[in-house]
PDB file of C-alpha atoms in Angstrom:
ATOM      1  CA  UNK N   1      -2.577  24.328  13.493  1.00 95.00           C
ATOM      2  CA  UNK N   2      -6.156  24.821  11.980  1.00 97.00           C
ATOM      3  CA  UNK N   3      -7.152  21.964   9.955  1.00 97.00           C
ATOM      4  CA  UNK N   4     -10.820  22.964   7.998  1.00 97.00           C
ATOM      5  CA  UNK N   5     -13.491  19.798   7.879  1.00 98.00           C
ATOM      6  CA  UNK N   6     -16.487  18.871   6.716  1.00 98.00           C
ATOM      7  CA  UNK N   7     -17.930  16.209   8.688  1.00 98.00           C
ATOM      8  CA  UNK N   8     -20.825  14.271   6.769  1.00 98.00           C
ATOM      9  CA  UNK N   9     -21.242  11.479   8.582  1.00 98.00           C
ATOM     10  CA  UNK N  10     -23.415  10.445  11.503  1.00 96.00           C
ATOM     11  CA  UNK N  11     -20.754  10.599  14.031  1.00 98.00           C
ATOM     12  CA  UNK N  12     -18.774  13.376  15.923  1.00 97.00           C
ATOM     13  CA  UNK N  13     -14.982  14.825  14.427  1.00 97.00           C
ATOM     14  CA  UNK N  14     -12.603  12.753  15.713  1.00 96.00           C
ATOM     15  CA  UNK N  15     -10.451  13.815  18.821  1.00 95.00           C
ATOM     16  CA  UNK N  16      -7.891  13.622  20.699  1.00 94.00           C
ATOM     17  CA  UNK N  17      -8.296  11.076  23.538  1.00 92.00           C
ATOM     18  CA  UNK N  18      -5.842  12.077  26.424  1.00 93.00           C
ATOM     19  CA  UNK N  19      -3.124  15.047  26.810  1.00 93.00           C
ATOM     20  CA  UNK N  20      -0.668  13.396  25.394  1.00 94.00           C
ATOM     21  CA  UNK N  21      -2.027  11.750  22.159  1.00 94.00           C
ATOM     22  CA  UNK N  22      -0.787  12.528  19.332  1.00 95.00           C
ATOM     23  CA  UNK N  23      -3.817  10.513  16.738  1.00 96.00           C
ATOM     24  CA  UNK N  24      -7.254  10.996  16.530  1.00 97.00           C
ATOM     25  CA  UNK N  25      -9.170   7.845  16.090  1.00 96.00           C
ATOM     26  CA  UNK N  26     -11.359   7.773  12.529  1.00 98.00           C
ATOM     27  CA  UNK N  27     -14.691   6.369  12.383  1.00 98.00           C
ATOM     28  CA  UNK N  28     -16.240   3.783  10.137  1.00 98.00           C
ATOM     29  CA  UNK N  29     -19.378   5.793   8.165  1.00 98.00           C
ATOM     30  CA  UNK N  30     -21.258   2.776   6.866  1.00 98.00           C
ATOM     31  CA  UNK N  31     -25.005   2.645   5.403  1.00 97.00           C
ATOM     32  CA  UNK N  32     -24.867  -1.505   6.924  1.00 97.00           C
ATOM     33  CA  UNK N  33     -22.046  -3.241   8.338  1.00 98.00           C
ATOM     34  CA  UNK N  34     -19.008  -5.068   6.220  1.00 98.00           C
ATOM     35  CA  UNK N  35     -17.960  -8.101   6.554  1.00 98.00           C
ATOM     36  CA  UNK N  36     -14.454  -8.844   6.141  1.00 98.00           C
ATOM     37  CA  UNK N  37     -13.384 -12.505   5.173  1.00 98.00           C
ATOM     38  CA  UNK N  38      -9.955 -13.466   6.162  1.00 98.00           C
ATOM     39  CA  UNK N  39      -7.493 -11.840   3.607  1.00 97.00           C
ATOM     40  CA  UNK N  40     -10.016  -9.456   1.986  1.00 98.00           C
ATOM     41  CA  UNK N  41      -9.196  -5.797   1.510  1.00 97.00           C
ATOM     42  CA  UNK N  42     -12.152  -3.228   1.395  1.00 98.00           C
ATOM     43  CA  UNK N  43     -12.183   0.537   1.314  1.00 98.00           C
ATOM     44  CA  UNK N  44     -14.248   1.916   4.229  1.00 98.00           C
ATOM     45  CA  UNK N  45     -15.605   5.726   4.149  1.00 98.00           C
ATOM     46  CA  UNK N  46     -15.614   8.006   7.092  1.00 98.00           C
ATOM     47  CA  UNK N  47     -17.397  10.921   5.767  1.00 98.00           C
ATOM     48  CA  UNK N  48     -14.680  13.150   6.434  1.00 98.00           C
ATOM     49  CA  UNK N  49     -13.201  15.878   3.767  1.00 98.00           C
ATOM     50  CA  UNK N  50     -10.254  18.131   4.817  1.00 97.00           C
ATOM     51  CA  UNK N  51      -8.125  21.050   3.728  1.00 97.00           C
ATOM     52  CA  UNK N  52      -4.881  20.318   5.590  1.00 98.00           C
ATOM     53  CA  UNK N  53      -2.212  23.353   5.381  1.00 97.00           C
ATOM     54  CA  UNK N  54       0.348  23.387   2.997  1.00 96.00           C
ATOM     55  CA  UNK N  55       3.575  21.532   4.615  1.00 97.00           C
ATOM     56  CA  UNK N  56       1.414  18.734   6.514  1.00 98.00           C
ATOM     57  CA  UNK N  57       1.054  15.383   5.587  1.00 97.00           C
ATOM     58  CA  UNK N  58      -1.935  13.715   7.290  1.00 97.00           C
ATOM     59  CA  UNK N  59      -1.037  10.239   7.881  1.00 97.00           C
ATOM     60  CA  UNK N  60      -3.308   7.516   9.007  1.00 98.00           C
ATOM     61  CA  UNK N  61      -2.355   4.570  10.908  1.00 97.00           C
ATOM     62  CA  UNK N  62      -3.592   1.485  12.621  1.00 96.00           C
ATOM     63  CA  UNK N  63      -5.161   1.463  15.441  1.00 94.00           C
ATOM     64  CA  UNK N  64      -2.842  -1.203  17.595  1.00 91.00           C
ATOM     65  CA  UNK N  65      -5.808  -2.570  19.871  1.00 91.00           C
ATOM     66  CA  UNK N  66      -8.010  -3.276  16.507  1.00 93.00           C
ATOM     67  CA  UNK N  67      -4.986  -4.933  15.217  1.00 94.00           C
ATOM     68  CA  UNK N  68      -3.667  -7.156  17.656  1.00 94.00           C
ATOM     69  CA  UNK N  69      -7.476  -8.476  18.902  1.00 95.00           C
ATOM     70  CA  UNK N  70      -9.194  -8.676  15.201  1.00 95.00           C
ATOM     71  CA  UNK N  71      -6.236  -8.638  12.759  1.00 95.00           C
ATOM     72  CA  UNK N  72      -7.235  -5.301  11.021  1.00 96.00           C
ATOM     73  CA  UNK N  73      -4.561  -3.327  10.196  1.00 96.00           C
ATOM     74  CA  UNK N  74      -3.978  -0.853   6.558  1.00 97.00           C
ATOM     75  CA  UNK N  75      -3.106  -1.986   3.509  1.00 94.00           C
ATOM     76  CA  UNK N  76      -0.043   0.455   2.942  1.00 91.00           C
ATOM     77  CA  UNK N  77       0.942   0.701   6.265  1.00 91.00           C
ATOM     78  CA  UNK N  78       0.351   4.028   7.022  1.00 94.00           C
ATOM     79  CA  UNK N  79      -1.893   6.455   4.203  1.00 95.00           C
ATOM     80  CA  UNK N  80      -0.927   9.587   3.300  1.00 96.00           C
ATOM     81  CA  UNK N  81      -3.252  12.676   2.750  1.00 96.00           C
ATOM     82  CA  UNK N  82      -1.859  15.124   0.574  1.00 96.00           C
ATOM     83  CA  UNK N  83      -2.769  18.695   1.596  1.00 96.00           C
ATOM     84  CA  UNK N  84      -4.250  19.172  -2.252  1.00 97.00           C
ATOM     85  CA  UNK N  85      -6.491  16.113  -1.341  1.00 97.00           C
ATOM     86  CA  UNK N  86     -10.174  17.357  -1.326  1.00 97.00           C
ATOM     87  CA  UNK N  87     -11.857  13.901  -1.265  1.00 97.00           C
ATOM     88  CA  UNK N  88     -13.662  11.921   1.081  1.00 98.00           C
ATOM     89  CA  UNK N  89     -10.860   9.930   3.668  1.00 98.00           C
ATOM     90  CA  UNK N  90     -11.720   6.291   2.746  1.00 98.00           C
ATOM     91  CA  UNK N  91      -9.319   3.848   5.237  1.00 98.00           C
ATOM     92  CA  UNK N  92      -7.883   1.053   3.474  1.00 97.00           C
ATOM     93  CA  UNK N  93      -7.735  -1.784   5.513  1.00 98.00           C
ATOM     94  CA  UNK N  94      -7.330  -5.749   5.438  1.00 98.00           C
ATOM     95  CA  UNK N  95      -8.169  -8.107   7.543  1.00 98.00           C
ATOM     96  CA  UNK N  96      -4.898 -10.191   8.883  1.00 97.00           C
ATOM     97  CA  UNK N  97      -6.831 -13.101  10.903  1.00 97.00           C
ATOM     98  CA  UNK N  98      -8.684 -15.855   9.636  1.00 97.00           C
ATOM     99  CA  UNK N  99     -11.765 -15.229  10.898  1.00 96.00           C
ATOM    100  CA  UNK N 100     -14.581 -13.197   9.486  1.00 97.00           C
ATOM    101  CA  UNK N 101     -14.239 -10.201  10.986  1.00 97.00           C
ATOM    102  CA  UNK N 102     -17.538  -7.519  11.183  1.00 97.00           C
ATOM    103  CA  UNK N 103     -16.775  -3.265  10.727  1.00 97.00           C
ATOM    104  CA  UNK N 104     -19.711  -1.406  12.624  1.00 97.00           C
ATOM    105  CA  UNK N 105     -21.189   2.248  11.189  1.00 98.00           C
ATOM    106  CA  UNK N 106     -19.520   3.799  14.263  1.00 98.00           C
ATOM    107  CA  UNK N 107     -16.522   1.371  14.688  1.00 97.00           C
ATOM    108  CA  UNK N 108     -12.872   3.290  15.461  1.00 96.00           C
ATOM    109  CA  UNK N 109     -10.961   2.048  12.614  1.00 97.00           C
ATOM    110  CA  UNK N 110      -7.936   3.882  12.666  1.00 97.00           C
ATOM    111  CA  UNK N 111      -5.893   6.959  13.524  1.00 97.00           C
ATOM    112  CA  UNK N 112      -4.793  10.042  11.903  1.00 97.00           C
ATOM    113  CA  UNK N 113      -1.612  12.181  13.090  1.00 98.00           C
ATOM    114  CA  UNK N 114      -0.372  15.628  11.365  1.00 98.00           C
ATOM    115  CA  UNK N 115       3.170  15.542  10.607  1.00 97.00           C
ATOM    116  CA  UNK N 116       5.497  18.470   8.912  1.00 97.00           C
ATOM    117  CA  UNK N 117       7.452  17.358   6.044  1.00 95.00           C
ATOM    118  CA  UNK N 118      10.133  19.119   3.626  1.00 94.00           C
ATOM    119  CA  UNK N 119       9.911  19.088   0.235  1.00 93.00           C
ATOM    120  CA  UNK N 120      13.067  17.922  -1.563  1.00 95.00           C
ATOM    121  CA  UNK N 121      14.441  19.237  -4.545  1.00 96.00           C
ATOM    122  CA  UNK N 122      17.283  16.586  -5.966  1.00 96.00           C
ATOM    123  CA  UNK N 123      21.422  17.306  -6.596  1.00 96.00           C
ATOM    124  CA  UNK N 124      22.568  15.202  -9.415  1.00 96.00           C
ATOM    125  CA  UNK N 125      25.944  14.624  -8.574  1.00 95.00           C
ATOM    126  CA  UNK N 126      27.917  12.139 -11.196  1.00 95.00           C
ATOM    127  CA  UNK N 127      30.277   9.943  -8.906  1.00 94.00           C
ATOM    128  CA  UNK N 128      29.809   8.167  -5.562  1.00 90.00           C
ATOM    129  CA  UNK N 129      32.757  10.160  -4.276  1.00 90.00           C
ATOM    130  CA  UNK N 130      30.980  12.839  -4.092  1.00 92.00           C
ATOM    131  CA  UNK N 131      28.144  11.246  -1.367  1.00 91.00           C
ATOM    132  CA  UNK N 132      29.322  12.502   1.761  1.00 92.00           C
ATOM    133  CA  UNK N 133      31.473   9.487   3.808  1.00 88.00           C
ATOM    134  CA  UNK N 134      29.691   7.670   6.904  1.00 86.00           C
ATOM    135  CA  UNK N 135      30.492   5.013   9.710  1.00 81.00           C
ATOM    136  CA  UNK N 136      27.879   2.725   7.880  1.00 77.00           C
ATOM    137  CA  UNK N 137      29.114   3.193   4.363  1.00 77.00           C
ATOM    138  CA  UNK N 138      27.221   0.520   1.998  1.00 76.00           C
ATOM    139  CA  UNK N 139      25.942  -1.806   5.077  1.00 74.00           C
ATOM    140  CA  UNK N 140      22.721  -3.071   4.505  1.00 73.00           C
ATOM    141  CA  UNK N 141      20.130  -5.102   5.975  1.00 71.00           C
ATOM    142  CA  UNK N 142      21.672  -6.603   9.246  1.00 69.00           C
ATOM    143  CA  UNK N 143      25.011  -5.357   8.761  1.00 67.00           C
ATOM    144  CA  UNK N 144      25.698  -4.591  12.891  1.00 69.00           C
ATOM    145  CA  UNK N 145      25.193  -8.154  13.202  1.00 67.00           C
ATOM    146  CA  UNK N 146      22.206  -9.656  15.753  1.00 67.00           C
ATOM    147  CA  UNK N 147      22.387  -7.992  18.719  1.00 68.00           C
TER     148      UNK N 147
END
């Protein structure tokens, strides 16, 4: 899959790291550093602008190391850039500890895999009994029990 790119930041396109990753890490793109306080949201830029094909979602994630040693993880879990999206990538993040935490110009801040999707088209059906019958049924949150 060809994904075009314009890269206007100071840093290199992000990449993938070994054979068998599947995200590319996303760079910070700051004029001076940010300084998170513990609980406070910002919107960092990476100076990145795609066209992603038709069909592909790009979704970025947290980076697991950043988030288990500083507490930064994403604001809505995992972002989702629509292939229609022509804007810079901004990463929403938070910081989770309760420390001050400082973002570098530079710093790997998250991760971005491509993923397929399928786009649904809805059938209004008018009764329950017509929703296909399954093992599960209605059972919701903890309904096979503990373990």
């Amino acid at each position: 899959m060809n994904v075009k790119v314009v890269n206007k930041s100071r840093h290199p396109l992000p990449s993938y790291k070994t054979d068998g990753a599947c995200g590319m890490d996303l760079r910070a793109n700051l004029e001076e550093s940010k300084i998170l306080k513990p609980l406070e949201r910002a919107m960092i830029p990476t100076g990145l602008f795609f066209e992603i094909p038709k069909g592909i979602e790009g979704q970025v994630r947290a980076r697991s190391g950043l988030s288990l040693k500083k507490g930064i993880t994403l604001i809505n879990g995992i972002g989702t850039i629509d292939s229609d999206y022509r804007g810079e990538l901004g990463i929403l993040v938070v910081n989770l500890s309760d420390e001050e935490v400082t973002i570098e110009d530079g710093d790997r801040i998250a991760q971005m895999v491509f993923m397929a999707y399928e786009v649904a088209h809805w059938v209004q059906v008018e009764s329950l009994d017509e929703l296909s019958e399954t093992e599960r049924g209605e059972g919701g949150f903890g309904h096979t029990g503990i373990r």
